[in-house]
Coordinates of C-alpha atoms in Angstrom, one line a residue:
Chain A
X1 CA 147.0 -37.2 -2.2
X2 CA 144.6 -35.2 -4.0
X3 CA 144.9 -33.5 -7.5
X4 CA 143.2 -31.7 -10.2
X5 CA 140.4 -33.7 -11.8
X6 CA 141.0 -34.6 -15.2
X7 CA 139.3 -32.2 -17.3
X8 CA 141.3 -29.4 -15.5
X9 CA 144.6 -31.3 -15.7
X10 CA 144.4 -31.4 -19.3
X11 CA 143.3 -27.9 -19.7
X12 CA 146.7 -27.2 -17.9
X13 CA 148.7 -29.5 -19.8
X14 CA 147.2 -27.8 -22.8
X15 CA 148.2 -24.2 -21.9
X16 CA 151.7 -25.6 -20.9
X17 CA 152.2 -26.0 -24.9
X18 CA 152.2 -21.9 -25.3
X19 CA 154.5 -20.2 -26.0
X20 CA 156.1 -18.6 -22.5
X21 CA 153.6 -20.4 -20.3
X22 CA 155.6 -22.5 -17.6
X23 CA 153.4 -25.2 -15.6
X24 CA 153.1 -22.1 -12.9
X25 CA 151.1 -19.7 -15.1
X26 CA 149.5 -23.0 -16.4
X27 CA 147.8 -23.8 -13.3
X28 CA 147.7 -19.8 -12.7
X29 CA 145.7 -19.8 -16.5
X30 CA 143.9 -22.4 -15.7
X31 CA 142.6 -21.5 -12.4
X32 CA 141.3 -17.7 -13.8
X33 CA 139.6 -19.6 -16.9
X34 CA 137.2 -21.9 -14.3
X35 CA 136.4 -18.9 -12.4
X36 CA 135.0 -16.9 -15.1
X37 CA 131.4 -17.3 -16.6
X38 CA 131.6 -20.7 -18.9
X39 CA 130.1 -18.8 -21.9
X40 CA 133.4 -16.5 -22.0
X41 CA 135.6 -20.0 -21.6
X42 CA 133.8 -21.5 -24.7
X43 CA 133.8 -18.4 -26.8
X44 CA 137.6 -18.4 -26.6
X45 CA 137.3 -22.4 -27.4
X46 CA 135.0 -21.7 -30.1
X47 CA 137.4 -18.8 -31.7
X48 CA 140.6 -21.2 -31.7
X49 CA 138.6 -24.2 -33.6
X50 CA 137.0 -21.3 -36.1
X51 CA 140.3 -19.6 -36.3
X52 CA 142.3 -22.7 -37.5
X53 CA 139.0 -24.5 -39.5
X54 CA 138.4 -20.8 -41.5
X55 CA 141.7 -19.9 -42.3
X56 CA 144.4 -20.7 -43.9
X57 CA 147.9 -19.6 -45.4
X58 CA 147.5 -18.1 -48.8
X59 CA 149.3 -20.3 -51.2
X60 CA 150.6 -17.4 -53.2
X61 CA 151.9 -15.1 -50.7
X62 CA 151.8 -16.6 -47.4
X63 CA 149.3 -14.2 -46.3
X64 CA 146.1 -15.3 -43.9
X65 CA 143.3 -16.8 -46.3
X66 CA 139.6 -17.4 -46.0
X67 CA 139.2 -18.1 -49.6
X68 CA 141.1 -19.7 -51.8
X69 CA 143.7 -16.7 -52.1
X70 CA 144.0 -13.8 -49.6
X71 CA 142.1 -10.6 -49.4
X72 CA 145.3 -8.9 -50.8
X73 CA 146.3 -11.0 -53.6
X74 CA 142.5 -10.9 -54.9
X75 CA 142.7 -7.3 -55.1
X76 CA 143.3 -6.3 -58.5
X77 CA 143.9 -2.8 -57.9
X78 CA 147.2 -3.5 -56.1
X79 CA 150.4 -3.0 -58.0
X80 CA 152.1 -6.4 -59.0
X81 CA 155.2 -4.9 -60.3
X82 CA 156.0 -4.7 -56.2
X83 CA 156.3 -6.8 -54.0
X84 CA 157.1 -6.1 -50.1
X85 CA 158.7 -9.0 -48.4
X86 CA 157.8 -9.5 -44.5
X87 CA 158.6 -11.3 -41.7
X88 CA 155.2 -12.5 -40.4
X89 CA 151.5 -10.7 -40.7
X90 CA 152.0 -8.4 -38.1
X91 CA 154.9 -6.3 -40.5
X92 CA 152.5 -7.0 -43.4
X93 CA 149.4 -4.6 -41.2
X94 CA 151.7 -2.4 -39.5
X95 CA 153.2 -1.7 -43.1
X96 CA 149.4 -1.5 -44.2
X97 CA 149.0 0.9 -41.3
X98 CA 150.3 3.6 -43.3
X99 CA 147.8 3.1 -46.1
X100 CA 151.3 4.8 -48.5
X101 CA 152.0 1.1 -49.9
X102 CA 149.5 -0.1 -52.7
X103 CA 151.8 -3.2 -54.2
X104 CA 151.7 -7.0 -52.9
X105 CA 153.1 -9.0 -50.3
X106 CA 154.4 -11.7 -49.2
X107 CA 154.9 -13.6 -45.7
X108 CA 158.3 -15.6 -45.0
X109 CA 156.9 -16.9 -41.7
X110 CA 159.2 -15.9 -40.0
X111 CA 163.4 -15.2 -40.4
X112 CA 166.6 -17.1 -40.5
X113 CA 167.6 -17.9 -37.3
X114 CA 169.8 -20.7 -36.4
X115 CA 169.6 -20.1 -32.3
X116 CA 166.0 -21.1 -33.1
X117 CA 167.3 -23.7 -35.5
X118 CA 165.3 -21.8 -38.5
X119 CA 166.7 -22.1 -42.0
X120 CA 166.0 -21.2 -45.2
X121 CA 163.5 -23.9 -45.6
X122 CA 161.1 -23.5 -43.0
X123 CA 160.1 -20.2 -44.7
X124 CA 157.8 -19.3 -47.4
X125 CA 161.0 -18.8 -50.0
X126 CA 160.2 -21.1 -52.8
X127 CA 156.7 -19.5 -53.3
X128 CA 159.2 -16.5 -53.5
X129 CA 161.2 -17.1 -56.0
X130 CA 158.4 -18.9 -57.5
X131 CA 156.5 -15.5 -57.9
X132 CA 159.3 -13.8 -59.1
X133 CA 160.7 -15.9 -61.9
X134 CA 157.1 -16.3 -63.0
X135 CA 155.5 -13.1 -62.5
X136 CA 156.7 -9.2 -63.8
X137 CA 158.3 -8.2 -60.5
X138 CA 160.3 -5.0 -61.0
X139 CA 161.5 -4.9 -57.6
X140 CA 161.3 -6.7 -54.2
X141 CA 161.3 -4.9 -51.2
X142 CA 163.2 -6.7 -47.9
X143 CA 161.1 -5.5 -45.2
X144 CA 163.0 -7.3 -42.6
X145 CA 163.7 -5.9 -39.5
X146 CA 166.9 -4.1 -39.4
X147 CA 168.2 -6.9 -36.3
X148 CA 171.4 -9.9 -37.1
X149 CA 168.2 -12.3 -38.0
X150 CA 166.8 -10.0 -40.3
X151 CA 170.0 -8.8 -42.1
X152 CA 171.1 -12.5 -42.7
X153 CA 167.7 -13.3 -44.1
X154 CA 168.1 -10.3 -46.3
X155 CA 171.5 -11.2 -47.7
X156 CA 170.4 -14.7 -48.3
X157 CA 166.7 -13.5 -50.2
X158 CA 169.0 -11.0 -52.5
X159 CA 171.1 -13.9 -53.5
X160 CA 168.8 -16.3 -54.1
X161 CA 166.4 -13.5 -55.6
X162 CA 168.9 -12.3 -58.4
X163 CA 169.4 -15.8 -59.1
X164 CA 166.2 -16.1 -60.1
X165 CA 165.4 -12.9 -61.7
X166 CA 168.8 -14.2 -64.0
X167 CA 166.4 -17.4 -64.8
X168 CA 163.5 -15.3 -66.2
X169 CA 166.4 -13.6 -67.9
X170 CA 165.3 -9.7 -66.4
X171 CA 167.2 -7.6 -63.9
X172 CA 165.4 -7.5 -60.3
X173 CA 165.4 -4.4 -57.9
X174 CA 166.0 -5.5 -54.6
X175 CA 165.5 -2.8 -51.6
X176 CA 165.4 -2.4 -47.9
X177 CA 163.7 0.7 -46.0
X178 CA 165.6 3.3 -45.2
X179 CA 167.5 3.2 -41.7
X180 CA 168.1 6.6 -39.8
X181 CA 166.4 8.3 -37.1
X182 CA 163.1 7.9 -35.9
X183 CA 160.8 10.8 -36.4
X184 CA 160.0 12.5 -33.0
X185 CA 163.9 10.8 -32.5
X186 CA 166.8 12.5 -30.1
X187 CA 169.7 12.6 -31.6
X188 CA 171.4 12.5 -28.1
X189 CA 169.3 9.7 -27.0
X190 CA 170.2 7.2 -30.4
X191 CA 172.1 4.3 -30.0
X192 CA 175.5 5.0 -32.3
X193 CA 175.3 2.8 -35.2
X194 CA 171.9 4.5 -35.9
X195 CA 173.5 7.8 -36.2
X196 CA 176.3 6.3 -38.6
X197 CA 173.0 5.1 -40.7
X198 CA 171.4 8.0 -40.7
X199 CA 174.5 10.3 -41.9
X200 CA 175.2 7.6 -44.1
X201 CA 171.9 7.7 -45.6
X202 CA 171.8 11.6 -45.0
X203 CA 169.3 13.5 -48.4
X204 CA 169.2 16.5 -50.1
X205 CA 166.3 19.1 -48.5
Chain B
X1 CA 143.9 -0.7 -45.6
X2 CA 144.2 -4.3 -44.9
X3 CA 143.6 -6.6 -41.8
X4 CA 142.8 -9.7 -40.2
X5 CA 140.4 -12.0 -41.7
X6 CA 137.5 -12.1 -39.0
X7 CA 137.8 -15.3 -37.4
X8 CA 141.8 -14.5 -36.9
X9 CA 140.6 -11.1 -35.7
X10 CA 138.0 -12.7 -33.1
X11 CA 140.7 -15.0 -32.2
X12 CA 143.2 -11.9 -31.0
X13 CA 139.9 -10.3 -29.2
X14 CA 139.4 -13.1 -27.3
X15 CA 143.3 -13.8 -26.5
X16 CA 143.4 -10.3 -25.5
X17 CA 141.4 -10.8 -22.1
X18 CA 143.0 -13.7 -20.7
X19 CA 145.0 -12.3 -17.8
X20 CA 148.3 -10.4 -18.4
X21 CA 147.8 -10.8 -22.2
X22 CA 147.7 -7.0 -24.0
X23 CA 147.1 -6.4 -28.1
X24 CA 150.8 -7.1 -29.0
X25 CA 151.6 -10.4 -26.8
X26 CA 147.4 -11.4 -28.2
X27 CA 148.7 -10.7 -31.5
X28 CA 151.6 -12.9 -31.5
X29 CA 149.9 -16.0 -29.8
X30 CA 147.5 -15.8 -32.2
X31 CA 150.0 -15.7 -35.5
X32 CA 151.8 -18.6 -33.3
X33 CA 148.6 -20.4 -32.8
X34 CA 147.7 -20.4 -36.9
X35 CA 151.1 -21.7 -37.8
X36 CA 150.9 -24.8 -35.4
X37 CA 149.2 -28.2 -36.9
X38 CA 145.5 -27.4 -36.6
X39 CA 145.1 -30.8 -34.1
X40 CA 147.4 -29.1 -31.2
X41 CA 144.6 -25.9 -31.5
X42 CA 141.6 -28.1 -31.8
X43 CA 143.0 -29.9 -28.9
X44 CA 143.1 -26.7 -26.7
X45 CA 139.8 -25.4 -28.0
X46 CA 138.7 -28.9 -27.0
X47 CA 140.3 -28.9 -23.4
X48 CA 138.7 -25.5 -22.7
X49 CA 135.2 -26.8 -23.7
X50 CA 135.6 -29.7 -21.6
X51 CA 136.9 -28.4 -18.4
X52 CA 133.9 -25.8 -18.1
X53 CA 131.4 -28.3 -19.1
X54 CA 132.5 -31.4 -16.7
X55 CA 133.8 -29.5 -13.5
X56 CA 132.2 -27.0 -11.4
X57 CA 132.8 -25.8 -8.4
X58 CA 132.2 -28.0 -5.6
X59 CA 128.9 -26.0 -3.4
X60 CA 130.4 -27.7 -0.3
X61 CA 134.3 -26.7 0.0
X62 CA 134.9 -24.6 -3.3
X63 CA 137.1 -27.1 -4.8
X64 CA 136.6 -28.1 -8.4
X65 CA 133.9 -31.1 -8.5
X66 CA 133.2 -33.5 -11.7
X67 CA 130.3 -35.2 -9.9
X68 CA 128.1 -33.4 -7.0
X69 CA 130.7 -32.9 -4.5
X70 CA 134.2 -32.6 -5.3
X71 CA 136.3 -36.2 -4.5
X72 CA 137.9 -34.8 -1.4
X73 CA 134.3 -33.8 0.0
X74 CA 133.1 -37.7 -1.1
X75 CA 136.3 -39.3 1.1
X76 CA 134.9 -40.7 4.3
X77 CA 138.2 -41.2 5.6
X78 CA 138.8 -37.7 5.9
X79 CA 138.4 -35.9 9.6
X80 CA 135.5 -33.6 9.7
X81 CA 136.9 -31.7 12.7
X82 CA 139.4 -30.1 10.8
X83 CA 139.0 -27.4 8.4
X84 CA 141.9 -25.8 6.5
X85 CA 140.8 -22.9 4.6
X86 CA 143.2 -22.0 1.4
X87 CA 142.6 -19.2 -0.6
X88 CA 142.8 -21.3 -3.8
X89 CA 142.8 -24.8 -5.5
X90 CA 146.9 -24.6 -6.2
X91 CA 146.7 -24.0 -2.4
X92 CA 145.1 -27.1 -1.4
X93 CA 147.0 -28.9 -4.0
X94 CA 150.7 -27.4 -2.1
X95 CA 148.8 -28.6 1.1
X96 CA 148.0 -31.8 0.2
X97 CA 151.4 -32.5 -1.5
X98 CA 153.1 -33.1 1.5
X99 CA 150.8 -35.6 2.4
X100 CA 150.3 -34.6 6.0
X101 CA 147.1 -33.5 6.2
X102 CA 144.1 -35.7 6.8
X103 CA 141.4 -33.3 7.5
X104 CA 138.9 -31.1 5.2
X105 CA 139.4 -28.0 3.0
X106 CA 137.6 -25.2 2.3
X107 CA 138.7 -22.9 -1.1
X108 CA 137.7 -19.2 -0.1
X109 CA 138.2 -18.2 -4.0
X110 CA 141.3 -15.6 -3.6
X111 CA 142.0 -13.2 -0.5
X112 CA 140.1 -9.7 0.5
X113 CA 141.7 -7.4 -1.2
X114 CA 140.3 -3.6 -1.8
X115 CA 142.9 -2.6 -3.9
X116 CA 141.4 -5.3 -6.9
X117 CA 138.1 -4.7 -5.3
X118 CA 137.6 -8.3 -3.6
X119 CA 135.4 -8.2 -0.9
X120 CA 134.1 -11.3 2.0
X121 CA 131.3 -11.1 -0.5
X122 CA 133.4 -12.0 -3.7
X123 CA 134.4 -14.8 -1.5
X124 CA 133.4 -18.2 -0.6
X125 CA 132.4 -17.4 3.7
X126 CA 128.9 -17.6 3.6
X127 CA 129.4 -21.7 2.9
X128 CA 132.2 -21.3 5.0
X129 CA 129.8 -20.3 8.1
X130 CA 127.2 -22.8 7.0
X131 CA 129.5 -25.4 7.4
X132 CA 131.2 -24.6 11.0
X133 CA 127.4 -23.6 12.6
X134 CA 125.7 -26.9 10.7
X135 CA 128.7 -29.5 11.0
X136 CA 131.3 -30.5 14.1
X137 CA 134.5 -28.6 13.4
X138 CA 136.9 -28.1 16.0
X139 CA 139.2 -26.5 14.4
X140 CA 139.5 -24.4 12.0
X141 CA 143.4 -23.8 10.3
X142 CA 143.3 -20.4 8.6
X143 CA 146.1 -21.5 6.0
X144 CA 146.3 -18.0 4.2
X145 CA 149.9 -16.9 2.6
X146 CA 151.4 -14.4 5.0
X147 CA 150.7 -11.2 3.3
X148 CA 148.7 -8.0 4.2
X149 CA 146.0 -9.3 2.5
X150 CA 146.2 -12.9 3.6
X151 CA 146.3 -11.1 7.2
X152 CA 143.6 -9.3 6.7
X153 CA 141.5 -11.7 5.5
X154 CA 142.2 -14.2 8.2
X155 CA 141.3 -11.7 10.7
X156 CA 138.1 -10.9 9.4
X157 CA 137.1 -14.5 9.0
X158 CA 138.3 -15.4 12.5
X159 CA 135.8 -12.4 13.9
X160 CA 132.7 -14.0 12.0
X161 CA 133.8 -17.8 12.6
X162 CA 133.9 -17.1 16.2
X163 CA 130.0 -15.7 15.6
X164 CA 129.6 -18.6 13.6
X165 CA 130.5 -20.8 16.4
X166 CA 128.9 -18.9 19.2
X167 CA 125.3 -19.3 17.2
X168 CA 126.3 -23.2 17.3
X169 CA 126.6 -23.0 20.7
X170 CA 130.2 -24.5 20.6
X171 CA 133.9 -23.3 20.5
X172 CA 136.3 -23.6 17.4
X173 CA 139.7 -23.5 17.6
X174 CA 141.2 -21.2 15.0
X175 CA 145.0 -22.0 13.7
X176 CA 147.0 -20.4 11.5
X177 CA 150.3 -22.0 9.8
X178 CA 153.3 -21.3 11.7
X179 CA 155.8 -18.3 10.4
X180 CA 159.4 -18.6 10.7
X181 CA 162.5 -19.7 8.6
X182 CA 162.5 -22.1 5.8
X183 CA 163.9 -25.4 6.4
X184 CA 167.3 -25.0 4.9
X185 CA 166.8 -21.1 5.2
X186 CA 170.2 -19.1 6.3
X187 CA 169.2 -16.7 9.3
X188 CA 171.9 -14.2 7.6
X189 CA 169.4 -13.5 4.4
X190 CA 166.1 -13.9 6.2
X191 CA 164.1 -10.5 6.7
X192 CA 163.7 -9.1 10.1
X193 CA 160.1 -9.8 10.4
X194 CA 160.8 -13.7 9.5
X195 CA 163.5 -13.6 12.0
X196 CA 161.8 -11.9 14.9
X197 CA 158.6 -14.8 13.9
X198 CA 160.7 -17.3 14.4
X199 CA 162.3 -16.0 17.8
X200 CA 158.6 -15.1 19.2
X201 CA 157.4 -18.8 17.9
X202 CA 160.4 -20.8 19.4
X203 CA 159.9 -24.2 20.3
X204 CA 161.5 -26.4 22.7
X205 CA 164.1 -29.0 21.9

């Protein structure tokens, strides 16, 4: 009985590791890469090994690195008296998207989430309270999103946040965005505990 | 306005053309590529490198090959007078898996298909003919999926491998896999055109 020569069978036991890639899309994955010109195969190959050899996690705010700290940390112009608190990079640039936020961040790697069996210490929360007992943050903003996973890892960041604002011996503003309605939003078409938030939440015009 | 440092940012680009991969699912494998141990990515970066430089495709069947012909071409124990022709490697690999089959492949590299603009030239039928006018096939099993486009290309290669034949001077048998129920199929949820197969392809007991 015949089967893949080695070098392939690796390359399929290799793409099994992703994330939501079962042996079928493996093989599928695997098949497509061997097709197309070699050059294209070893510029993705060359971009993983540069990707994980040039960067690395910021030390101070859990941020992508190709220095010592990140782009954003090294930028003095950028308000240290504010700190933004995000799930992963992607809320960090989408945030940064808006060009309306000029304070720092910093990157939990991810959110509490016992299904997944992550706790409070598989994220980036000592650096956290690290930053914040030593530095002159006036207030820490949760961006988290507004899901169970994201509203337990809020509750538990305020706690252990005030705590440690109490240790430097100053008072720490802790704040989420705003929930409501989308703009460009239907009222008819939002789900009902969106509605509560947003007449909760409802301002002066 | 912040972003990715470059070689994170190459990484996404190069995620992002991979199959069934757009800008958000490239973004995330990427962000879940960076927080794995750096050996796991080096290891896939290496796998890729590897399998395009030590297998190519084999110039005789189409199969993958690590030395001049692939290993299945190199078995002398193998019939020549029988050719099945699969549409791709996973193919053969389902084909051999059951052990039954003694004779020779032949990998076309995917099916006709106009709608994703696959031609008999995007194909591998030239070698195809080659081998059926040059070598002493006498049959050749057409072992395409039963689908429009596995019909259609079966059809069309029938046409030219009866040419093929003629300019050897020689007749070739042409087979296709038989279409019926499943073994442990249930008549009551097979589709009409399976069912009516199976009645015009009965066999006696």
């Amino acid at each position: 009985m015949a089967s893949f020569p080695r070098p392939v069978a690796r390359l399929i036991d290799q793409l099994e590791r992703l994330p939501g890639v079962g042996p079928k899309s493996a093989q599928r994955l695997a098949l497509w890469l061997l097709r197309e010109p070699p050059e294209r195969v070893l510029a993705l190959s060359e971009s993983l090994s540069d990707a994980v050899e040039q960067v690395h996690v910021c030390p101070r705010c859990g941020y992508f690195a190709e220095g010592e700290a990140c782009a954003l940390c090294d930028d003095t112009r950028r308000d240290e008296s504010l700190v933004c608190v995000v799930a992963d990079a992607r809320d960090l640039l989408a945030i940064e998207s808006t060009d309306g936020f000029g304070g720092r961040y910093h990157v939990l790697g991810g959110v509490i989430s016992p299904a997944d069996g992550v706790g409070p210490d598989d994220l980036n929360v000592a650096s956290l309270l690290a930053r914040v007992e030593a530095g002159d943050a006036d207030e820490v903003i949760l961006a988290l999103n507004p899901t169970p996973e994201g509203d337990t890892t809020a509750n538990y960041l305020a706690r252990v946040l005030r705590q440690a604002a109490q240790r430097r011996g100053a008072a720490v503003r802790l704040t989420r965005p705003a929930l409501g309605l989308p703009v460009g939003g239907d009222l008819n078409y939002a789900d009902r505990t969106t509605i509560e938030r947003a007449m909760e939440g409802r301002r002066e015009i």
